[in-house]
Amino acid sequence: MIVFLLSRKFIKSYLIVLLPVLILSFDKLFLSFSSVSMLDIYATFFSLLSILLFIKSLDDKKFFFATYVSIGLALACKWIAIFVFFAILIYYLLKKDVKNFALSLLGIILSIGVYCLTYLTFFLNGYGFQEFISLQIKMYNFQHFMRFERGVPPSFWILLNFLTGIEGPTEHAVIEIIQESGSLIVKTLSVKHGLSLIKAFNPFTWPSSFSSSIMSFYYARKRRDENFQLIPIAFLTLIGLTSYGQVFIWYLLPVLPLGFISLGYFIENVYKDAKNKKLAACLIIVYTFILLIWSFTVSLSPFILTA
C-alpha cells in the first residue's frame, strides 16, 4: 500500500503507477523476506512509511512528528534505516534550506527518543541507562566486526551484487569423512572454483532501478518536481552507506521499492518525451511482459563453474 501511495503521488499514468507495485510483488528477494517474520522487512516498512510521511510533511507540517517517530521505529528494527535521516539532510542541503535542515537535526532527537522507548520492557525489568548504553556499544562492536574485521571486499562491491547478481568468487569442495580408531579423518576429494550468484537477482529490474534512480533525479530537477527528489536520493544514499565493508544484498531491501518507483517515474517521463507514443507504449508492454516471464519461470543457479 505504501509503495502504491508513493507511486500515485508522483506517477500520473494509471497504468504505469501500478508498475512499481507489480515489480515488487514478484521480486524474489522481497517475497522471501515477506514470507518470514524478520526485522529486515519491518525496517523496510517503517523506512518507506517515514519517506511517505516526510513527503506529506513538505505540504502539511502536521506530519513532521510522525515522520521522525517512524524513523525511530525503523532504527529500532535495523540501524541501517539511518539512511532515511541522511537522505533528508541531503535533500535539504540540495535545496539550500537551512531552516528545515536545522529542524531535521532536532527531529532525529525525537527519533532517538522513540528508539529508546522500544526498550521499555528492558528498563521495566530493572536495567538502567548504563546497561542500555553498554548494550548499544556491544551491538555496535558486533556490527563493526561483521562488516570490517572479517575481511573487507573492494569498495562498492554491493554494486557488483546489485547490477550483475554476482556475489563473488567461491569454491565448492567434496569431502569424505572417515572414522578410524575412534578418530575422524577428513579427506578433500575435489574442489571446484566458480562464482556465487544471487538467486533472487532479476536483470530486468535491479540494474534498471539503479540507472533509473539517477535519471529520475535528473528529470525531477529538470521538471522542478522537488518532492520526488527524495526518492532517488534515499535510494542512492543507502547504496553509498553499504558500499564499504562486508554487507549482504538484503541490506538494500528498504530501498528496493524506491528503485522501482524511480523506474516507473523514469518510464513515464520517457514516454512523455517520446515522439512515437505507440512505439514507446509497445516497448513498455514488452518490457513488462519479459520481466513477468523471468519472475515466473527463471531461477538462477547459486553457483557457476569457472574452473
mmCIF file of C-alpha atoms in Angstrom:
data_model
loop_
_atom_site.group_PDB
_atom_site.id
_atom_site.type_symbol
_atom_site.label_atom_id
_atom_site.label_comp_id
_atom_site.label_asym_id
_atom_site.label_seq_id
_atom_site.Cartn_x
_atom_site.Cartn_y
_atom_site.Cartn_z
ATOM 1 C CA MET A 1 0.000 0.000 0.000
ATOM 2 C CA ILE A 2 2.798 2.454 0.880
ATOM 3 C CA VAL A 3 4.533 1.744 -2.430
ATOM 4 C CA PHE A 4 1.281 2.412 -4.284
ATOM 5 C CA LEU A 5 0.679 5.662 -2.371
ATOM 6 C CA LEU A 6 4.196 6.871 -3.174
ATOM 7 C CA SER A 7 3.809 5.880 -6.821
ATOM 8 C CA ARG A 8 0.401 7.516 -7.098
ATOM 9 C CA LYS A 9 1.784 10.771 -5.723
ATOM 10 C CA PHE A 10 4.359 11.164 -8.494
ATOM 11 C CA ILE A 11 3.273 8.982 -11.423
ATOM 12 C CA LYS A 12 0.210 10.287 -13.252
ATOM 13 C CA SER A 13 -0.462 7.399 -15.641
ATOM 14 C CA TYR A 14 -2.998 4.952 -14.196
ATOM 15 C CA LEU A 15 -1.159 2.041 -15.826
ATOM 16 C CA ILE A 16 2.445 2.987 -15.087
ATOM 17 C CA VAL A 17 1.552 3.788 -11.466
ATOM 18 C CA LEU A 18 0.934 0.065 -10.948
ATOM 19 C CA LEU A 19 4.295 -0.962 -12.418
ATOM 20 C CA PRO A 20 6.390 -0.474 -9.215
ATOM 21 C CA VAL A 21 3.796 -2.420 -7.208
ATOM 22 C CA LEU A 22 3.737 -5.185 -9.827
ATOM 23 C CA ILE A 23 7.536 -5.477 -9.932
ATOM 24 C CA LEU A 24 7.787 -5.542 -6.136
ATOM 25 C CA SER A 25 5.026 -8.155 -5.888
ATOM 26 C CA PHE A 26 7.101 -10.572 -7.978
ATOM 27 C CA ASP A 27 10.562 -9.658 -6.696
ATOM 28 C CA LYS A 28 12.040 -12.839 -5.217
ATOM 29 C CA LEU A 29 14.158 -11.078 -2.592
ATOM 30 C CA PHE A 30 11.167 -9.124 -1.300
ATOM 31 C CA LEU A 31 8.914 -12.188 -1.369
ATOM 32 C CA SER A 32 11.401 -14.360 0.525
ATOM 33 C CA PHE A 33 11.727 -11.824 3.351
ATOM 34 C CA SER A 34 7.998 -11.033 3.385
ATOM 35 C CA SER A 35 7.151 -14.683 3.946
ATOM 36 C CA VAL A 36 9.004 -14.835 7.276
ATOM 37 C CA SER A 37 8.999 -12.576 10.317
ATOM 38 C CA MET A 38 12.388 -10.862 10.148
ATOM 39 C CA LEU A 39 13.449 -7.393 11.252
ATOM 40 C CA ASP A 40 14.606 -6.535 7.726
ATOM 41 C CA ILE A 41 11.046 -6.467 6.385
ATOM 42 C CA TYR A 42 9.844 -4.389 9.355
ATOM 43 C CA ALA A 43 12.691 -1.934 8.747
ATOM 44 C CA THR A 44 11.597 -1.773 5.106
ATOM 45 C CA PHE A 45 8.021 -0.956 6.119
ATOM 46 C CA PHE A 46 8.934 1.802 8.574
ATOM 47 C CA SER A 47 11.578 3.266 6.241
ATOM 48 C CA LEU A 48 9.047 3.566 3.415
ATOM 49 C CA LEU A 49 6.461 4.939 5.842
ATOM 50 C CA SER A 50 8.986 7.549 7.022
ATOM 51 C CA ILE A 51 9.614 8.670 3.447
ATOM 52 C CA LEU A 52 5.879 8.855 2.690
ATOM 53 C CA LEU A 53 5.223 10.886 5.857
ATOM 54 C CA PHE A 54 8.159 13.188 5.147
ATOM 55 C CA ILE A 55 6.916 13.909 1.632
ATOM 56 C CA LYS A 56 3.481 14.667 3.093
ATOM 57 C CA SER A 57 5.110 16.935 5.683
ATOM 58 C CA LEU A 58 6.536 19.077 2.884
ATOM 59 C CA ASP A 59 2.963 20.222 2.208
ATOM 60 C CA ASP A 60 1.489 19.765 5.689
ATOM 61 C CA LYS A 61 3.712 20.277 8.750
ATOM 62 C CA LYS A 62 1.466 18.158 10.976
ATOM 63 C CA PHE A 63 3.239 15.091 9.550
ATOM 64 C CA PHE A 64 6.623 16.306 10.843
ATOM 65 C CA PHE A 65 6.481 14.482 14.184
ATOM 66 C CA ALA A 66 5.011 11.329 12.645
ATOM 67 C CA THR A 67 7.947 11.234 10.225
ATOM 68 C CA TYR A 68 10.574 11.099 12.946
ATOM 69 C CA VAL A 69 8.537 8.712 15.095
ATOM 70 C CA SER A 70 8.519 6.338 12.120
ATOM 71 C CA ILE A 71 12.277 6.804 11.630
ATOM 72 C CA GLY A 72 12.787 5.879 15.288
ATOM 73 C CA LEU A 73 10.770 2.681 14.809
ATOM 74 C CA ALA A 74 12.755 1.862 11.663
ATOM 75 C CA LEU A 75 16.010 2.322 13.598
ATOM 76 C CA ALA A 76 14.701 0.000 16.304
ATOM 77 C CA CYS A 77 14.363 -2.690 13.634
ATOM 78 C CA LYS A 78 17.672 -2.136 11.828
ATOM 79 C CA TRP A 79 20.294 0.546 12.308
ATOM 80 C CA ILE A 80 20.767 0.721 8.543
ATOM 81 C CA ALA A 81 17.478 2.662 8.463
ATOM 82 C CA ILE A 82 19.546 5.727 9.408
ATOM 83 C CA PHE A 83 19.820 6.219 5.640
ATOM 84 C CA VAL A 84 16.385 7.897 5.725
ATOM 85 C CA PHE A 85 17.682 10.618 8.032
ATOM 86 C CA PHE A 86 20.797 11.165 5.914
ATOM 87 C CA ALA A 87 18.639 11.335 2.777
ATOM 88 C CA ILE A 88 16.518 14.063 4.382
ATOM 89 C CA LEU A 89 19.641 16.060 5.258
ATOM 90 C CA ILE A 90 20.970 15.732 1.694
ATOM 91 C CA TYR A 91 17.570 16.763 0.346
ATOM 92 C CA TYR A 92 17.612 19.989 2.383
ATOM 93 C CA LEU A 93 21.250 20.652 1.529
ATOM 94 C CA LEU A 94 20.450 20.477 -2.186
ATOM 95 C CA LYS A 95 17.545 22.859 -1.630
ATOM 96 C CA LYS A 96 19.783 25.119 0.492
ATOM 97 C CA ASP A 97 17.008 25.115 3.083
ATOM 98 C CA VAL A 98 18.914 25.964 6.280
ATOM 99 C CA LYS A 99 15.822 26.298 8.482
ATOM 100 C CA ASN A 100 14.396 22.860 7.752
ATOM 101 C CA PHE A 101 17.882 21.342 7.812
ATOM 102 C CA ALA A 102 18.193 22.522 11.422
ATOM 103 C CA LEU A 103 14.684 21.264 12.239
ATOM 104 C CA SER A 104 15.582 17.834 10.883
ATOM 105 C CA LEU A 105 18.512 17.715 13.317
ATOM 106 C CA LEU A 106 16.004 18.304 16.118
ATOM 107 C CA GLY A 107 13.777 15.644 14.587
ATOM 108 C CA ILE A 108 16.445 12.984 14.989
ATOM 109 C CA ILE A 109 16.361 13.670 18.745
ATOM 110 C CA LEU A 110 12.702 12.629 18.645
ATOM 111 C CA SER A 111 13.671 9.513 16.660
ATOM 112 C CA ILE A 112 16.298 8.599 19.256
ATOM 113 C CA GLY A 113 13.677 9.047 21.972
ATOM 114 C CA VAL A 114 11.312 6.688 20.149
ATOM 115 C CA TYR A 115 14.180 4.231 19.683
ATOM 116 C CA CYS A 116 14.815 4.271 23.445
ATOM 117 C CA LEU A 117 11.104 3.753 24.174
ATOM 118 C CA THR A 118 11.199 0.477 22.244
ATOM 119 C CA TYR A 119 13.435 -0.739 25.094
ATOM 120 C CA LEU A 120 10.715 -0.016 27.673
ATOM 121 C CA THR A 121 10.458 -3.691 28.652
ATOM 122 C CA PHE A 122 14.240 -3.708 29.091
ATOM 123 C CA PHE A 123 14.033 -0.813 31.563
ATOM 124 C CA LEU A 124 10.961 -2.198 33.359
ATOM 125 C CA ASN A 125 12.903 -5.365 34.115
ATOM 126 C CA GLY A 126 15.332 -3.432 36.281
ATOM 127 C CA TYR A 127 18.048 -2.496 33.803
ATOM 128 C CA GLY A 128 19.329 1.059 33.913
ATOM 129 C CA PHE A 129 20.671 3.602 31.454
ATOM 130 C CA GLN A 130 24.242 2.369 31.913
ATOM 131 C CA GLU A 131 23.257 -1.168 30.920
ATOM 132 C CA PHE A 132 21.356 0.273 27.956
ATOM 133 C CA ILE A 133 24.428 2.161 26.712
ATOM 134 C CA SER A 134 26.581 -0.922 27.290
ATOM 135 C CA LEU A 135 24.179 -2.982 25.177
ATOM 136 C CA GLN A 136 24.297 -0.429 22.338
ATOM 137 C CA ILE A 137 28.112 -0.462 22.404
ATOM 138 C CA LYS A 138 28.121 -4.264 22.210
ATOM 139 C CA MET A 139 25.717 -4.138 19.268
ATOM 140 C CA TYR A 140 27.916 -1.585 17.520
ATOM 141 C CA ASN A 141 31.081 -3.623 18.144
ATOM 142 C CA PHE A 142 29.400 -6.726 16.744
ATOM 143 C CA GLN A 143 28.252 -4.885 13.608
ATOM 144 C CA HIS A 144 31.704 -3.359 13.150
ATOM 145 C CA PHE A 145 33.319 -6.788 13.486
ATOM 146 C CA MET A 146 30.933 -8.351 10.969
ATOM 147 C CA ARG A 147 31.407 -5.577 8.398
ATOM 148 C CA PHE A 148 35.034 -4.509 8.743
ATOM 149 C CA GLU A 149 37.070 -7.087 10.659
ATOM 150 C CA ARG A 150 36.372 -10.350 8.805
ATOM 151 C CA GLY A 151 37.920 -9.339 5.515
ATOM 152 C CA VAL A 152 36.676 -6.389 3.520
ATOM 153 C CA PRO A 153 35.828 -6.583 -0.209
ATOM 154 C CA PRO A 154 36.673 -3.683 -2.547
ATOM 155 C CA SER A 155 34.613 -0.513 -2.237
ATOM 156 C CA PHE A 156 31.223 -0.508 -3.981
ATOM 157 C CA TRP A 157 31.145 -4.313 -4.056
ATOM 158 C CA ILE A 158 27.426 -4.034 -3.346
ATOM 159 C CA LEU A 159 27.022 -2.622 -6.865
ATOM 160 C CA LEU A 160 28.547 -5.784 -8.320
ATOM 161 C CA ASN A 161 25.906 -7.734 -6.393
ATOM 162 C CA PHE A 162 23.027 -5.468 -7.353
ATOM 163 C CA LEU A 163 23.877 -4.844 -11.008
ATOM 164 C CA THR A 164 25.102 -8.304 -12.035
ATOM 165 C CA GLY A 165 23.721 -10.730 -9.447
ATOM 166 C CA ILE A 166 27.253 -11.984 -8.704
ATOM 167 C CA GLU A 167 28.084 -12.360 -5.015
ATOM 168 C CA GLY A 168 31.728 -13.108 -5.686
ATOM 169 C CA PRO A 169 34.239 -15.905 -6.291
ATOM 170 C CA THR A 170 33.725 -19.079 -4.315
ATOM 171 C CA GLU A 171 34.658 -22.753 -4.295
ATOM 172 C CA HIS A 172 32.763 -25.972 -3.696
ATOM 173 C CA ALA A 173 34.606 -28.873 -2.116
ATOM 174 C CA VAL A 174 33.602 -32.534 -1.928
ATOM 175 C CA ILE A 175 34.908 -34.081 1.272
ATOM 176 C CA GLU A 176 34.905 -37.569 2.734
ATOM 177 C CA ILE A 177 34.718 -38.156 6.463
ATOM 178 C CA ILE A 178 36.139 -41.480 7.667
ATOM 179 C CA GLN A 179 36.071 -42.762 11.211
ATOM 180 C CA GLU A 180 39.133 -44.819 12.107
ATOM 181 C CA SER A 181 40.238 -45.979 15.548
ATOM 182 C CA GLY A 182 37.840 -43.621 17.282
ATOM 183 C CA SER A 183 39.002 -40.532 15.355
ATOM 184 C CA LEU A 184 37.601 -38.705 12.346
ATOM 185 C CA ILE A 185 39.674 -38.267 9.182
ATOM 186 C CA VAL A 186 38.542 -35.644 6.666
ATOM 187 C CA LYS A 187 39.707 -36.004 3.062
ATOM 188 C CA THR A 188 39.119 -33.466 0.294
ATOM 189 C CA LEU A 189 38.138 -35.377 -2.842
ATOM 190 C CA SER A 190 37.667 -32.462 -5.242
ATOM 191 C CA VAL A 191 37.471 -28.680 -5.321
ATOM 192 C CA LYS A 192 35.522 -26.698 -7.911
ATOM 193 C CA HIS A 193 36.070 -22.969 -8.397
ATOM 194 C CA GLY A 194 33.334 -20.680 -9.620
ATOM 195 C CA LEU A 195 31.076 -17.712 -8.985
ATOM 196 C CA SER A 196 28.363 -17.493 -6.363
ATOM 197 C CA LEU A 197 25.142 -15.983 -7.739
ATOM 198 C CA ILE A 198 22.189 -14.295 -6.042
ATOM 199 C CA LYS A 199 19.161 -16.484 -6.783
ATOM 200 C CA ALA A 200 16.752 -13.563 -6.314
ATOM 201 C CA PHE A 201 18.501 -11.418 -8.932
ATOM 202 C CA ASN A 202 16.337 -10.032 -11.737
ATOM 203 C CA PRO A 203 18.372 -8.496 -14.601
ATOM 204 C CA PHE A 204 15.307 -6.630 -15.876
ATOM 205 C CA THR A 205 14.587 -4.728 -12.660
ATOM 206 C CA TRP A 206 17.588 -4.428 -10.331
ATOM 207 C CA PRO A 207 20.119 -2.837 -12.737
ATOM 208 C CA SER A 208 17.454 -0.672 -14.378
ATOM 209 C CA SER A 209 16.229 0.596 -10.994
ATOM 210 C CA PHE A 210 19.748 1.844 -10.233
ATOM 211 C CA SER A 211 20.158 3.700 -13.521
ATOM 212 C CA SER A 212 16.556 4.922 -13.330
ATOM 213 C CA SER A 213 17.213 6.434 -9.905
ATOM 214 C CA ILE A 214 19.929 8.585 -11.440
ATOM 215 C CA MET A 215 17.855 9.504 -14.490
ATOM 216 C CA SER A 216 14.668 10.120 -12.496
ATOM 217 C CA PHE A 217 16.594 12.538 -10.290
ATOM 218 C CA TYR A 218 17.651 14.341 -13.475
ATOM 219 C CA TYR A 219 14.051 14.502 -14.702
ATOM 220 C CA ALA A 220 12.819 15.690 -11.296
ATOM 221 C CA ARG A 221 15.370 18.518 -11.303
ATOM 222 C CA LYS A 222 14.518 19.360 -14.901
ATOM 223 C CA ARG A 223 10.772 19.472 -14.235
ATOM 224 C CA ARG A 224 11.248 21.075 -10.789
ATOM 225 C CA ASP A 225 9.486 18.183 -9.097
ATOM 226 C CA GLU A 226 11.209 18.863 -5.776
ATOM 227 C CA ASN A 227 9.167 16.480 -3.630
ATOM 228 C CA PHE A 228 10.035 13.462 -5.778
ATOM 229 C CA GLN A 229 13.759 14.085 -5.483
ATOM 230 C CA LEU A 230 13.852 12.419 -2.061
ATOM 231 C CA ILE A 231 13.028 9.037 -3.673
ATOM 232 C CA PRO A 232 16.240 8.682 -5.742
ATOM 233 C CA ILE A 233 18.253 10.493 -3.047
ATOM 234 C CA ALA A 234 17.202 7.890 -0.464
ATOM 235 C CA PHE A 235 17.982 5.032 -2.869
ATOM 236 C CA LEU A 236 21.463 6.324 -3.674
ATOM 237 C CA THR A 237 22.146 7.210 -0.022
ATOM 238 C CA LEU A 238 21.711 3.608 1.096
ATOM 239 C CA ILE A 239 23.851 2.443 -1.833
ATOM 240 C CA GLY A 240 26.560 4.768 -0.542
ATOM 241 C CA LEU A 241 26.230 3.595 3.069
ATOM 242 C CA THR A 242 26.536 -0.055 2.047
ATOM 243 C CA SER A 243 29.414 0.459 -0.376
ATOM 244 C CA TYR A 244 32.081 -0.137 2.259
ATOM 245 C CA GLY A 245 32.649 -3.208 4.357
ATOM 246 C CA GLN A 246 31.115 -6.669 4.208
ATOM 247 C CA VAL A 247 27.383 -6.407 3.516
ATOM 248 C CA PHE A 248 24.628 -8.629 2.180
ATOM 249 C CA ILE A 249 22.258 -7.909 -0.685
ATOM 250 C CA TRP A 250 19.241 -7.776 1.640
ATOM 251 C CA TYR A 251 20.702 -4.628 3.202
ATOM 252 C CA LEU A 252 19.209 -2.891 0.146
ATOM 253 C CA LEU A 253 15.726 -4.259 0.820
ATOM 254 C CA PRO A 254 14.413 -0.936 2.269
ATOM 255 C CA VAL A 255 15.206 0.955 -0.947
ATOM 256 C CA LEU A 256 14.283 -1.728 -3.467
ATOM 257 C CA PRO A 257 10.716 -0.337 -3.736
ATOM 258 C CA LEU A 258 12.150 3.179 -4.156
ATOM 259 C CA GLY A 259 14.231 1.952 -7.084
ATOM 260 C CA PHE A 260 11.111 0.506 -8.689
ATOM 261 C CA ILE A 261 9.216 3.779 -8.151
ATOM 262 C CA SER A 262 12.106 5.637 -9.794
ATOM 263 C CA LEU A 263 11.900 3.168 -12.674
ATOM 264 C CA GLY A 264 8.190 3.892 -13.121
ATOM 265 C CA TYR A 265 8.792 7.645 -12.896
ATOM 266 C CA PHE A 266 11.566 7.416 -15.485
ATOM 267 C CA ILE A 267 9.450 5.315 -17.866
ATOM 268 C CA GLU A 268 6.583 7.808 -17.646
ATOM 269 C CA ASN A 269 8.873 10.738 -18.421
ATOM 270 C CA VAL A 270 10.489 8.904 -21.332
ATOM 271 C CA TYR A 271 7.003 8.180 -22.676
ATOM 272 C CA LYS A 272 6.060 11.860 -22.358
ATOM 273 C CA ASP A 273 9.158 12.894 -24.312
ATOM 274 C CA ALA A 274 8.781 10.175 -26.961
ATOM 275 C CA LYS A 275 7.819 11.375 -30.424
ATOM 276 C CA ASN A 276 6.339 7.990 -31.348
ATOM 277 C CA LYS A 277 3.902 7.272 -28.495
ATOM 278 C CA LYS A 278 2.698 3.974 -29.964
ATOM 279 C CA LEU A 279 6.223 2.575 -30.223
ATOM 280 C CA ALA A 280 7.029 3.729 -26.679
ATOM 281 C CA ALA A 281 3.848 2.095 -25.357
ATOM 282 C CA CYS A 282 4.681 -1.166 -27.153
ATOM 283 C CA LEU A 283 8.195 -1.194 -25.676
ATOM 284 C CA ILE A 284 6.784 -0.662 -22.168
ATOM 285 C CA ILE A 285 4.350 -3.566 -22.658
ATOM 286 C CA VAL A 286 7.100 -5.843 -23.993
ATOM 287 C CA TYR A 287 9.387 -4.911 -21.088
ATOM 288 C CA THR A 288 6.640 -5.674 -18.555
ATOM 289 C CA PHE A 289 5.867 -8.986 -20.260
ATOM 290 C CA ILE A 290 9.548 -10.052 -20.260
ATOM 291 C CA LEU A 291 10.125 -9.244 -16.591
ATOM 292 C CA LEU A 292 6.979 -11.176 -15.636
ATOM 293 C CA ILE A 293 8.159 -14.208 -17.618
ATOM 294 C CA TRP A 294 11.536 -14.027 -15.866
ATOM 295 C CA SER A 295 9.883 -13.732 -12.450
ATOM 296 C CA PHE A 296 7.634 -16.738 -13.040
ATOM 297 C CA THR A 297 9.924 -19.113 -14.922
ATOM 298 C CA VAL A 298 13.613 -18.381 -14.288
ATOM 299 C CA SER A 299 15.542 -19.423 -11.202
ATOM 300 C CA LEU A 300 19.269 -18.739 -11.181
ATOM 301 C CA SER A 301 21.723 -21.411 -10.141
ATOM 302 C CA PRO A 302 23.531 -20.375 -6.934
ATOM 303 C CA PHE A 303 26.865 -21.478 -8.438
ATOM 304 C CA ILE A 304 28.542 -21.189 -11.850
ATOM 305 C CA LEU A 305 31.612 -23.318 -12.519
ATOM 306 C CA THR A 306 34.588 -21.372 -13.891
ATOM 307 C CA ALA A 307 37.471 -23.812 -13.427
#
